[in-house]
Coordinates of C-alpha atoms in Angstrom, one line a residue:
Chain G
X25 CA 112.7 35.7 69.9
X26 CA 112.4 38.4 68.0
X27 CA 116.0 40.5 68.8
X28 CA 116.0 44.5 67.7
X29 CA 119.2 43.1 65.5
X30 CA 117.9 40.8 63.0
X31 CA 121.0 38.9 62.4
X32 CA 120.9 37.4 65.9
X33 CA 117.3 35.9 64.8
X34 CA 118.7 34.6 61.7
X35 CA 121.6 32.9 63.8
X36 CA 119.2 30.6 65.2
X37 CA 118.0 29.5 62.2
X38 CA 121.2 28.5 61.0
X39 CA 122.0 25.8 63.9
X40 CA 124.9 23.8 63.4
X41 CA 126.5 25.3 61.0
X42 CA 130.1 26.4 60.9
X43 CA 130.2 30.2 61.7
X44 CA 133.6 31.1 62.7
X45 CA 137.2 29.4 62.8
X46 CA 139.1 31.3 65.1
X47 CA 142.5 29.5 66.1
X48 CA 141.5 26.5 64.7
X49 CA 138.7 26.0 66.5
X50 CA 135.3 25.9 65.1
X51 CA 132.4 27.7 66.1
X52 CA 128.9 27.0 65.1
X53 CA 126.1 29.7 64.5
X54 CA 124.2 28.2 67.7
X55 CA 127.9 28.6 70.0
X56 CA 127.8 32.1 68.5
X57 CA 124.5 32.8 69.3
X58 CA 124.8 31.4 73.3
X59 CA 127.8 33.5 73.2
X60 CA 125.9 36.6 72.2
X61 CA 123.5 35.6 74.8
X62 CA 126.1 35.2 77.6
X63 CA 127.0 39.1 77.0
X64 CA 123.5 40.4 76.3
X65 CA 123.3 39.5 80.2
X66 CA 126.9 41.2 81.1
X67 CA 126.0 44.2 79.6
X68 CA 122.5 44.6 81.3
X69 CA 124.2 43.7 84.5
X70 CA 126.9 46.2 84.5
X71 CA 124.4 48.9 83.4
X72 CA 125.2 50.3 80.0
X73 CA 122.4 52.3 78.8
X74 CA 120.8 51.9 75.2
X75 CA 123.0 54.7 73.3
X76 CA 126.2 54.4 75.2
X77 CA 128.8 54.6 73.2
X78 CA 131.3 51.5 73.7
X79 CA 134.3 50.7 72.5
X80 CA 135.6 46.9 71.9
X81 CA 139.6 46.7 72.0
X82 CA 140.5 43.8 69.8
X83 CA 140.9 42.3 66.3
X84 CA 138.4 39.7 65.5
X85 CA 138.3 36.7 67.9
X86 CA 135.9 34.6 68.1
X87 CA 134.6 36.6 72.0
X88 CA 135.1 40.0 70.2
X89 CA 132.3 39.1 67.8
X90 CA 129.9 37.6 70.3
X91 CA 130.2 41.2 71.8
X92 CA 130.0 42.6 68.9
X93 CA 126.5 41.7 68.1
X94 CA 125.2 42.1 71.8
X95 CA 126.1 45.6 71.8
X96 CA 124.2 46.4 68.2
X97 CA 121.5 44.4 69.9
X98 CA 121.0 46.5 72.8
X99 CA 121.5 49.7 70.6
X100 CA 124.9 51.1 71.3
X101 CA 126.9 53.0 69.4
X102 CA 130.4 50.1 68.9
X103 CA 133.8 51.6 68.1
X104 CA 136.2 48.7 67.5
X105 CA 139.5 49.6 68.3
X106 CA 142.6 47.1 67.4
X107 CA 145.6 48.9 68.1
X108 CA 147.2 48.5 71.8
X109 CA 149.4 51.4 71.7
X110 CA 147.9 53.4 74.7
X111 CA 148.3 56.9 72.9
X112 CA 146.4 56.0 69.9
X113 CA 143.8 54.1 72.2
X114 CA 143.1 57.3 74.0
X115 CA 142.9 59.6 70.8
X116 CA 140.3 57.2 69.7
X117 CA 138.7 56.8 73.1
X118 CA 138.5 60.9 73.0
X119 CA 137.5 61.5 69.3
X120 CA 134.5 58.9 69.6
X121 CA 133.4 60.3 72.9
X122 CA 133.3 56.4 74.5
X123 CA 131.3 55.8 77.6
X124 CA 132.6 51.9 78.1
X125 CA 135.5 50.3 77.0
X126 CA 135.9 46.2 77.1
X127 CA 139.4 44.5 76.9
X128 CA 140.5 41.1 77.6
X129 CA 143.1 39.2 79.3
X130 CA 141.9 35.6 79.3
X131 CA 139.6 35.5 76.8
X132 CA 136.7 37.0 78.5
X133 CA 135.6 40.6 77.8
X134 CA 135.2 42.6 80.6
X135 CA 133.6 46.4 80.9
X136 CA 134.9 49.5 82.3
X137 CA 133.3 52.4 82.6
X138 CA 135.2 55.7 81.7
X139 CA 134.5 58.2 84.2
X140 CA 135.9 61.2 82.8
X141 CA 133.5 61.1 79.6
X142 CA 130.7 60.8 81.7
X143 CA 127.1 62.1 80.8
X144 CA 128.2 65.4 79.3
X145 CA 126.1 66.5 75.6
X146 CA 126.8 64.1 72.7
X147 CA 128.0 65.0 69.1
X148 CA 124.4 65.9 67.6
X149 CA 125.5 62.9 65.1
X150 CA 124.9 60.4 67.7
X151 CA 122.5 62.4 69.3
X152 CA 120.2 61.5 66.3
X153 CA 121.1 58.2 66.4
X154 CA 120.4 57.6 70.1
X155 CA 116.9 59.2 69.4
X156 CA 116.1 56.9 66.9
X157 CA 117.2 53.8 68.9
X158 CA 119.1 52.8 66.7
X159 CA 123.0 50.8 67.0
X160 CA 125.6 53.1 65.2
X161 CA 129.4 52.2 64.2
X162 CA 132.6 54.3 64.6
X163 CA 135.0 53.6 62.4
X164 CA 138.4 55.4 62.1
X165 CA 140.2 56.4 58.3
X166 CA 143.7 55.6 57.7
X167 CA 143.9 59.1 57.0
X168 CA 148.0 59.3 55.9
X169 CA 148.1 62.7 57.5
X170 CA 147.1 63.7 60.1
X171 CA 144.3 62.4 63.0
X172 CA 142.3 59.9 62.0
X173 CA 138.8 61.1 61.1
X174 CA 136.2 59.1 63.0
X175 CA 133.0 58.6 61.4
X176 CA 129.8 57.5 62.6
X177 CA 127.4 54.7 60.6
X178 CA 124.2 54.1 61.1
X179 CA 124.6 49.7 62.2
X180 CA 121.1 49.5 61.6
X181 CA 121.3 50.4 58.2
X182 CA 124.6 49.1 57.5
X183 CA 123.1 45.5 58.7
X184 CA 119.6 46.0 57.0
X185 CA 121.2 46.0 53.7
X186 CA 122.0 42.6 54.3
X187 CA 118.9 40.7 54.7
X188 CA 117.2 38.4 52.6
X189 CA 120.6 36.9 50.9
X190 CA 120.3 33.4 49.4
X191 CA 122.4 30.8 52.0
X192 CA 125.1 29.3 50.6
X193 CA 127.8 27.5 52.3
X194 CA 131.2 29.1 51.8
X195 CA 134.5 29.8 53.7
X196 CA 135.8 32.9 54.0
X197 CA 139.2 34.5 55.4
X198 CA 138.5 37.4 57.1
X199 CA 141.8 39.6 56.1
X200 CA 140.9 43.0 56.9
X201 CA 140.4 44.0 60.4
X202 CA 137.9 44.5 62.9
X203 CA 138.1 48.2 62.7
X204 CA 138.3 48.7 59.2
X205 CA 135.1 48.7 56.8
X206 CA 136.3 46.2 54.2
X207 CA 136.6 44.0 57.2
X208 CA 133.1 44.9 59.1
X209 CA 131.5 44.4 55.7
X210 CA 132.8 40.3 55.0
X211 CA 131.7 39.6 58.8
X212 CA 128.0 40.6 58.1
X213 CA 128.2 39.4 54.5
X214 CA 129.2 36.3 55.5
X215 CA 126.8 36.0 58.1
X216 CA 124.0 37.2 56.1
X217 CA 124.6 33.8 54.1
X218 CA 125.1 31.4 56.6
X219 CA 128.9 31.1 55.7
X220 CA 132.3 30.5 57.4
X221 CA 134.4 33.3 58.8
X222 CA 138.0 32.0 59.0
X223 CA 140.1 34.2 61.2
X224 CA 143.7 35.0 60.8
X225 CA 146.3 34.7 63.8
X226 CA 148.4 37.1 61.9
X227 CA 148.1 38.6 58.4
X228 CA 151.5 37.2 57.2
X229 CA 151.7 35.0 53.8
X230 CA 152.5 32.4 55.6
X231 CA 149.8 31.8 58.4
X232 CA 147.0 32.9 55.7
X233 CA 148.2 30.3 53.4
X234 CA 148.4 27.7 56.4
X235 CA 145.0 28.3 57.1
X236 CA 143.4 28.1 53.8
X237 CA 145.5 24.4 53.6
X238 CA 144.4 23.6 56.9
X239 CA 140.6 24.9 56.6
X240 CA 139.6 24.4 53.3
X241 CA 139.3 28.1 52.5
X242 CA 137.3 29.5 49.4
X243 CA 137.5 32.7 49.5
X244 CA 140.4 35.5 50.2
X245 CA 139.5 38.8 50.3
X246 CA 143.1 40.9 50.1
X247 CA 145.2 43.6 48.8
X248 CA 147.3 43.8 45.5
X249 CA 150.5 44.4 48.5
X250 CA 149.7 41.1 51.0
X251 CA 149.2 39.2 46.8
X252 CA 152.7 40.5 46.0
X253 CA 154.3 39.1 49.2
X254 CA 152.3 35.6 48.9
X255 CA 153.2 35.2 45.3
X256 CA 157.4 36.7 46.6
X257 CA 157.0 34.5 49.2
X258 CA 156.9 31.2 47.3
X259 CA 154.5 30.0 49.8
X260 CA 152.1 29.2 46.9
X261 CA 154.1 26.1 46.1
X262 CA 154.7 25.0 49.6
X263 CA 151.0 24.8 50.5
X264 CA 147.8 23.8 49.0
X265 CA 146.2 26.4 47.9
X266 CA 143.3 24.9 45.3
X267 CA 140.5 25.3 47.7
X268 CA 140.6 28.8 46.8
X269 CA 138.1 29.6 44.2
X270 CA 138.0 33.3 44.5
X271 CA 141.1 35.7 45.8
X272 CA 139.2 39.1 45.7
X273 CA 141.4 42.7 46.0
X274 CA 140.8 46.0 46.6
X275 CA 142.3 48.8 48.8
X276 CA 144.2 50.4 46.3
X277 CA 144.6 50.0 42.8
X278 CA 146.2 46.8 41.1
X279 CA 149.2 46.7 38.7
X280 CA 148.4 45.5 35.4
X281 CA 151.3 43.3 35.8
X282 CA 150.8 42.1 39.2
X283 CA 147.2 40.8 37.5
X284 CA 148.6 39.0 34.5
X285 CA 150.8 37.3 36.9
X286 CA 148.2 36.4 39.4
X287 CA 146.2 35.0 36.4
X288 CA 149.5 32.9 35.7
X289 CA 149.7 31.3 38.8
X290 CA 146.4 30.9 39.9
X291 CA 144.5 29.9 36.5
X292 CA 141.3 28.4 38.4
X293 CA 140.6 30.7 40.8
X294 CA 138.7 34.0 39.7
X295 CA 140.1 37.0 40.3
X296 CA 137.4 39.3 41.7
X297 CA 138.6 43.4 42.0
X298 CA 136.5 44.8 45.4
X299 CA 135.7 48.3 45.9
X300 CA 134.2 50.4 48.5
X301 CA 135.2 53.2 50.8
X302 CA 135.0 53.8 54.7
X303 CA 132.2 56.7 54.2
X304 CA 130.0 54.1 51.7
X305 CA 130.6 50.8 52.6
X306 CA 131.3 48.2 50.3
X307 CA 129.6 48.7 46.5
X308 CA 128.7 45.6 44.7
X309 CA 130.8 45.8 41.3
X310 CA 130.9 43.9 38.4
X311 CA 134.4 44.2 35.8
X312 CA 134.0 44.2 32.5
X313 CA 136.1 40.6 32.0
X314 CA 138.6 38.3 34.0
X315 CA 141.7 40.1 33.3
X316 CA 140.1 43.9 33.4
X317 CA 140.3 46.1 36.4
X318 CA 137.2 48.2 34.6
X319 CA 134.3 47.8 36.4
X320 CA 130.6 48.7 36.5
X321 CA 129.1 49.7 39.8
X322 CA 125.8 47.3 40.1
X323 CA 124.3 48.6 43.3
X324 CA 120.8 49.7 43.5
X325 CA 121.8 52.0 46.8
X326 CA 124.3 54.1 45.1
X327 CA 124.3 56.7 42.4
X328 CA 128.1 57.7 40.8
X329 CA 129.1 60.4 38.6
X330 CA 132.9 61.7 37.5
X331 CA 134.3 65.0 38.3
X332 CA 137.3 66.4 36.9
X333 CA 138.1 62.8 37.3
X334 CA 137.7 62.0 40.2
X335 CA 134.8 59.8 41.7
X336 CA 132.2 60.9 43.4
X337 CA 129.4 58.7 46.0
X338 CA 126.0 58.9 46.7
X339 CA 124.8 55.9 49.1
X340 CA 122.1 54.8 51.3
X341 CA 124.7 53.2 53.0
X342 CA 127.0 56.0 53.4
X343 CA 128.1 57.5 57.3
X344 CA 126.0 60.0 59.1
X345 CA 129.0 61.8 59.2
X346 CA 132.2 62.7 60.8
X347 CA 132.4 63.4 64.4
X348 CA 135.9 64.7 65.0
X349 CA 136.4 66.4 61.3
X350 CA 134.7 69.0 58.9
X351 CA 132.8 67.6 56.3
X352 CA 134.9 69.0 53.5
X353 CA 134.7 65.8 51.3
X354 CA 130.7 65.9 51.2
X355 CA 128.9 68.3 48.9
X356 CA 125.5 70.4 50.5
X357 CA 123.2 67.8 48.8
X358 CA 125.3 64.3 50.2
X359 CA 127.9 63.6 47.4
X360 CA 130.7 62.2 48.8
X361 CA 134.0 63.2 46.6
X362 CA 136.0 60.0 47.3
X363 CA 139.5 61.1 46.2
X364 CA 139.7 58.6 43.8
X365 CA 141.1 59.5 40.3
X366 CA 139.0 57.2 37.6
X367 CA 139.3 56.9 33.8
X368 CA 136.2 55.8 31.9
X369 CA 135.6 53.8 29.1
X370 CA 133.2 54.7 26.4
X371 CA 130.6 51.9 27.5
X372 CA 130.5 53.1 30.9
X373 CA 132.6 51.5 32.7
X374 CA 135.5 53.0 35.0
X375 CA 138.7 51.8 36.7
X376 CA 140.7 53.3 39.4
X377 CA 143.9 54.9 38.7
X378 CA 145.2 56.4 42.1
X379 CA 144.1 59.2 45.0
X380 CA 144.3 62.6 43.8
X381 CA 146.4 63.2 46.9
X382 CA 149.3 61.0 46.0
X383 CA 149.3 62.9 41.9
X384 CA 153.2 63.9 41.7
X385 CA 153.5 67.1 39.7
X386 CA 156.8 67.4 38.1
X387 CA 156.6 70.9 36.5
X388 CA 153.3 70.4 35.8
X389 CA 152.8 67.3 34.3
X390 CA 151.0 64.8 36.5
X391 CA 152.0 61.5 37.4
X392 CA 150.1 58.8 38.7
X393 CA 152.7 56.5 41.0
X394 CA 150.2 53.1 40.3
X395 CA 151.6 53.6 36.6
X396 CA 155.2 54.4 37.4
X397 CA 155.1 51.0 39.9
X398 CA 153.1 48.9 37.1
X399 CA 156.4 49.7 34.9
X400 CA 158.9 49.0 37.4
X401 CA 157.1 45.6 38.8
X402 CA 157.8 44.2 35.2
X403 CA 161.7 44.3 35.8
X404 CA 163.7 41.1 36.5
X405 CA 165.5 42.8 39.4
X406 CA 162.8 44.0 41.7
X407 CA 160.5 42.4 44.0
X408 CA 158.7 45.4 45.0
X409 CA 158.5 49.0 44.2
X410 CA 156.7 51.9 46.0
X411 CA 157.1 55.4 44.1
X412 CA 155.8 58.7 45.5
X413 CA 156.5 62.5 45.2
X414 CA 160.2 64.1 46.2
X415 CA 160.2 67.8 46.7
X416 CA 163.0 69.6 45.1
X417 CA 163.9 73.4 43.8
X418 CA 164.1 72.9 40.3
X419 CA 160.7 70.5 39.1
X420 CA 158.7 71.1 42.1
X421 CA 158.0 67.7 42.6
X422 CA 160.1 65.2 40.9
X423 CA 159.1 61.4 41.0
X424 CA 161.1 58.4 43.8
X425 CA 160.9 55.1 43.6
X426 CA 161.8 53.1 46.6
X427 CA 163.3 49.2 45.4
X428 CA 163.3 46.2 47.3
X429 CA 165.9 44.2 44.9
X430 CA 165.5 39.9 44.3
X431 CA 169.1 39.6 44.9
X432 CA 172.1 42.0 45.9
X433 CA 172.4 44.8 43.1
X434 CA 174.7 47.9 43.5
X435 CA 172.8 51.4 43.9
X436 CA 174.6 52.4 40.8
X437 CA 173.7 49.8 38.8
X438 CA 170.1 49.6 39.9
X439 CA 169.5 53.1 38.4
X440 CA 170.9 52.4 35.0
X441 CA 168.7 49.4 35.0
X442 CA 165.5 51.3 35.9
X443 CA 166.3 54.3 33.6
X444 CA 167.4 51.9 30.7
X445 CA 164.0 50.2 30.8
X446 CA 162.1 52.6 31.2
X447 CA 163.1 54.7 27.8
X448 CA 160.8 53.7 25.8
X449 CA 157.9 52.8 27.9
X450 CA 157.2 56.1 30.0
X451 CA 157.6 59.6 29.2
X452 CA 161.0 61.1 30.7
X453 CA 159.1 63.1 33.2
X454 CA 157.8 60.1 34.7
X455 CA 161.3 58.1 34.8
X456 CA 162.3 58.1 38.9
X457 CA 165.0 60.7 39.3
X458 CA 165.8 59.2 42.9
X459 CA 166.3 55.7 43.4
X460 CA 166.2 53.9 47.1
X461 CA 167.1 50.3 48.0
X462 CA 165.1 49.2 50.8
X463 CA 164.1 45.6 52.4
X464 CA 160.7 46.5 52.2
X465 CA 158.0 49.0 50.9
X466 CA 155.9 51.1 53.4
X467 CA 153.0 49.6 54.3
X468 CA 150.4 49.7 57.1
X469 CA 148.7 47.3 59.2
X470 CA 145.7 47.1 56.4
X471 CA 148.8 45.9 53.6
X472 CA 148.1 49.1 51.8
X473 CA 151.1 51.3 50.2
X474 CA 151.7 54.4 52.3
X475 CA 153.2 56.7 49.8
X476 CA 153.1 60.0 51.8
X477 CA 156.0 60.4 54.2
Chain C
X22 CA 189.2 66.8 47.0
X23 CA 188.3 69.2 43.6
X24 CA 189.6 66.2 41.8
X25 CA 187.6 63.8 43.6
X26 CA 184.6 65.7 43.2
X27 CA 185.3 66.5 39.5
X28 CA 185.5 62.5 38.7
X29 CA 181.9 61.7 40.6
X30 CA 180.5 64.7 38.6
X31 CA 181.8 63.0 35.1
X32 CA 180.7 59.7 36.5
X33 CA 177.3 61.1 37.0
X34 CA 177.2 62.6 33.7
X35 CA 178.7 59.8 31.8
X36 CA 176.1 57.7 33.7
X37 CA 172.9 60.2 32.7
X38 CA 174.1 60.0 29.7
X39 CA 173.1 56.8 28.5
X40 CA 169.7 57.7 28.4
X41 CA 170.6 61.4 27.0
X42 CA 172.8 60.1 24.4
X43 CA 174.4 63.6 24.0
X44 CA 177.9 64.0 22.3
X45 CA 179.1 66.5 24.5
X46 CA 178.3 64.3 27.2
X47 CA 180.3 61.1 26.1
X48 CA 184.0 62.6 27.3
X49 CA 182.5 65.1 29.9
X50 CA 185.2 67.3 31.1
X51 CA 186.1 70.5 33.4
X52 CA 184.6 72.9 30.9
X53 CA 181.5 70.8 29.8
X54 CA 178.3 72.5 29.9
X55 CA 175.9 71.1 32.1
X56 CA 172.8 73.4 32.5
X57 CA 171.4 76.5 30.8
X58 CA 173.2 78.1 28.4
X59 CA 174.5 75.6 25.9
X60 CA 174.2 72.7 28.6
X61 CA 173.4 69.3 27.8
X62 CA 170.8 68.8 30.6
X63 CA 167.3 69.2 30.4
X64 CA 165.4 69.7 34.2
X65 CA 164.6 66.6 34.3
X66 CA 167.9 65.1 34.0
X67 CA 169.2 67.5 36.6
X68 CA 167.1 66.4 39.0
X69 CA 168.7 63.2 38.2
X70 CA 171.9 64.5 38.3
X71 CA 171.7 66.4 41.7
X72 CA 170.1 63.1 43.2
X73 CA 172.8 60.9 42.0
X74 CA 175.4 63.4 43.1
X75 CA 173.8 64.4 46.4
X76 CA 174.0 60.4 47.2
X77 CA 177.5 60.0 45.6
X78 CA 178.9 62.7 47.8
X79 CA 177.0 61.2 51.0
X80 CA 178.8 58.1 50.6
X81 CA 182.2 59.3 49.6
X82 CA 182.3 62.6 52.1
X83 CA 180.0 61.4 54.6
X84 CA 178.2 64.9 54.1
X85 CA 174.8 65.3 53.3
X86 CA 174.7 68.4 50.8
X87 CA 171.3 69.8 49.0
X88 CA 172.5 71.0 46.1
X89 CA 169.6 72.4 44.6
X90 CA 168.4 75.1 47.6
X91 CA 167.3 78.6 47.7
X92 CA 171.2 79.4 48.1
X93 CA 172.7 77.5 44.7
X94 CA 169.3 79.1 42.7
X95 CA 170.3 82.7 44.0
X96 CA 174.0 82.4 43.3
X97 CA 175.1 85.2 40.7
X98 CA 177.2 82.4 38.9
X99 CA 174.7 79.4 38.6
X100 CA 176.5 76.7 40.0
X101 CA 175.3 73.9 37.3
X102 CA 176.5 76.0 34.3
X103 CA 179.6 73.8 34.0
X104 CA 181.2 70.7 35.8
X105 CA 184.3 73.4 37.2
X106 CA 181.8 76.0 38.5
X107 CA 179.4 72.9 39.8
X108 CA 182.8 71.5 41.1
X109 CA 183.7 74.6 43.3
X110 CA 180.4 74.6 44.8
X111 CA 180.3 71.4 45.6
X112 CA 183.6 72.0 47.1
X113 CA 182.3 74.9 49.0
X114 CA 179.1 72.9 50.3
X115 CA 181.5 70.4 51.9
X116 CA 183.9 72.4 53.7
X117 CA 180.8 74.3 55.4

């Protein structure tokens, strides 16, 4: 035995158990493991070299996974790449300078080699990594403007801070994807404890809510957005949902009210608020009580200080850097300036307020959309609200609110109704001068707000 | 059209002005002031106003206007001194 990746040891160990559910089938740690093997053997015999850089196109699937951990065990750099739009595949393909790229059209992953990459000099990023034999990670931001930044982790790392969890049996839904952090980091948590993966067809309120009927699910790991829709959706009555014991969030910060409502409805399961960022990993937090979104970060790998109110990183974890993008957001001596406005409490602890990018400056004074929306969520007439920044002459900036209504309301009368209630509860600078109806908010694949348009 | 535009001006206004609660806002009419000297607006609540009546003159006139551009903030004459003044420009903005 003895595998460079340690997690494909510890699959062994754990047998029979149930490792995956990927449309509704079930997967033990031993199928996973044969599986693993299976492409251990594809890969040597197609020829990729230690250090080649590879790219896997798919969400999670049961196959994608497999190859997943064949690839960290023969010490490639993986980029996972979800999207099937062929101009975004070939930015990625060009920013994280991939070697081999697998698809699938049956099920089966096959290889192809890209010929126009060839052997030519490596980013001195993976350069380092190759020479230290290790498996590295390319994962892309969600960057709202412009080209995704692709940054390189080290997988050996990433995984190592994984070992020697205590086993316990529990069923997870995997919600994020396979290219995004949040996502990478319940896959290898899960695994690191011997748990259930439950993998979702689609990420639509009602399949996830299906599945954690049909499955038994225990744990959903989502956003404040996809727990708006689910609790809109009504779906919560329609299925079973009390095998949930935790619905954990993160992503982006959570309306007060959306919380006290969630406690409402769900009194037995624990809310749990996540945290974590693409350059850091996930950070093991703790909040202060139930119904707080101030938390305490409680991981011995990471240091944290507040500048000008905004957070700033210093992980073990964190990514070797970027390989297609200055490295503007990290200081000379590794602090990584997340972008993250945070207020503190006097005992220490901190909760997120919004990114410093998406501040709306209306002469001046700053607004913070996350409280604007917390407001507006509140009303009767609304099911969702989105409010960013609106340019104009006279402010600067001046603050829009984008509505999706519960039932039909005239444009007219949905902007007395806003201003009316929100008189006394916000100052008039932060009152929505421009009022939308929509069907929907704007928001991406990862059920995250995307405010800047 | 003048009167048309003068009546979604006052509707606007009247509309603002329940938050505003100004007197000289309750019968708004061609000579009330709207902005700057002796005008019932603050910036903020022209934003409001420009947004409302940018939308309300969409859907009546089919025109998108900006009314608040480099061009209305170097008039000699502001054009949001008064609801006539604010009227003609409007006018003028449509008939481009």
């Amino acid at each position: 035995m003895a595998h460079h990746c340690w997690m494909i040891d510890s699959f062994v160990e754990m047998a029979d158990r149930r490792a995956i559910i990927y449309r509704d089938n079930l997967y033990s740690y031993t199928d996973l493991y044969k599986r693993i093997n299976h492409y251990i053997q594809i890969i040597g015999k197609s020829g990729i070299k230690s250090g080649s850089v590879v790219a896997i196109n798919s969400d999670y699937t049961f196959e994608a996974i497999a190859l997943f951990f064949a690839l960290a065990e023969n010490q490639n750099i993986i980029v996972p790449i979800i999207t099937t739009a062929p101009e975004e595949i070939a930015n990625r393909i060009e920013s994280a300078e991939v070697d081999w790229i697998f698809t699938t059209e049956d099920g089966e992953f096959r290889g192809r080699k890209l010929q126009f990459q060839g052997d030519s000099q490596k980013h001195d990023y993976i350069s380092r990594l190759v020479s230290e034999k290790k498996s590295g990670l390319v994962l892309f931001s969600s960057g709202s403007t412009g080209k995704p930044k692709a940054m390189l982790h080290d997988l050996d790392r990433l995984m190592d801070g994984y070992r020697g969890k205590k086993q316990k049996e529990i069923n997870t839904l995997i919600f994020l994807t396979f290219d995004h952090i949040g996502g990478i980091d319940t896959m290898l948590r899960i695994f690191s404890i011997g748990g259930t993966i439950t993998i979702p067809a689609s990420r639509q309120p009602e399949e996830i809510s299906r599945l954690i009927e049909k499955h038994l699910v225990n744990v959903l790991p989502s956003s404040p957005t996809f727990l708006n829709l689910l609790l809109l959706s009504g779906l919560h009555h329609k299925y079973d949902l009390s095998s949930l014991k935790i619905i954990a969030f993160g992503a982006e910060p959570m309306p007060e009210s959306l919380l006290l409502r969630l406690r409402k409805i769900f009194p037995n399961i624990e809310l749990q608020q996540k945290f974590g960022t693409s350059e850091t990993n996930a950070i093991k937090v703790t909040s202060r009580s139930n119904d707080s979104l101030f938390m305490k970060f409680d991981d011995p790998n990471l240091e944290h200080k507040v500048i000008d109110g905004e957070l700033w990183l210093k992980s073990k974890t964190q990514v070797l850097g970027y390989l297609n993008a200055s490295m503007e957001s990290f200081t000379e001596d590794g602090w990584f300036k997340t972008g993250d406005l945070v207020e503190t409490s006097e005992d220490g602890y901190i909760k997120i307020i919004g990114r410093n990018k998406e501040i709306i400056n209306v002469g001046g004074e700053k607004v913070l959309p996350s409280e604007v929306e917390s407001v507006l969520l509140e009303m009767d007439e609304f099911s969702d609200v989105m409010v960013f920044g609106e340019e104009n002459q006279i402010t600067g900036q001046s603050v829009a609110v984008e509505v999706v209504p519960k039932t039909e309301i005239d444009k007219r009368e949905a902007k007395k109704a806003i201003r009316r209630f929100c008189k006394d509860k916000l100052d008039s600078y932060k009152i929505p001068t421009k009022i939308t109806i929509v069907d929907q908010t704007n928001f991406g694949d990862r059920f995250k707000k995307i405010r800047r348009r | 059209m003048k009167n048309q535009i003068e009546a979604i001006i006052i509707e606007a206004l009247q509309d603002l002005n329940d938050d505003i609660e100004s007197e000289s806002l309750e019968n708004p009419t061609k000579e009330t002031k709207i902005f700057g000297e002796e005008g019932a607006l603050d910036s903020l609540a022209l934003v409001s106003l420009i947004s409302d009546l940018e939308e309300a003159i969409h859907d009546d006139f089919g025109k998108e206007v900006t009314l608040a551009d480099e061009k209305a903030m170097s008039q000699h004459r502001s054009p949001f001194g008064s609801v006539e003044s604010l009227t003609e420009y409007i006018e003028l903005l449509i008939k481009e």
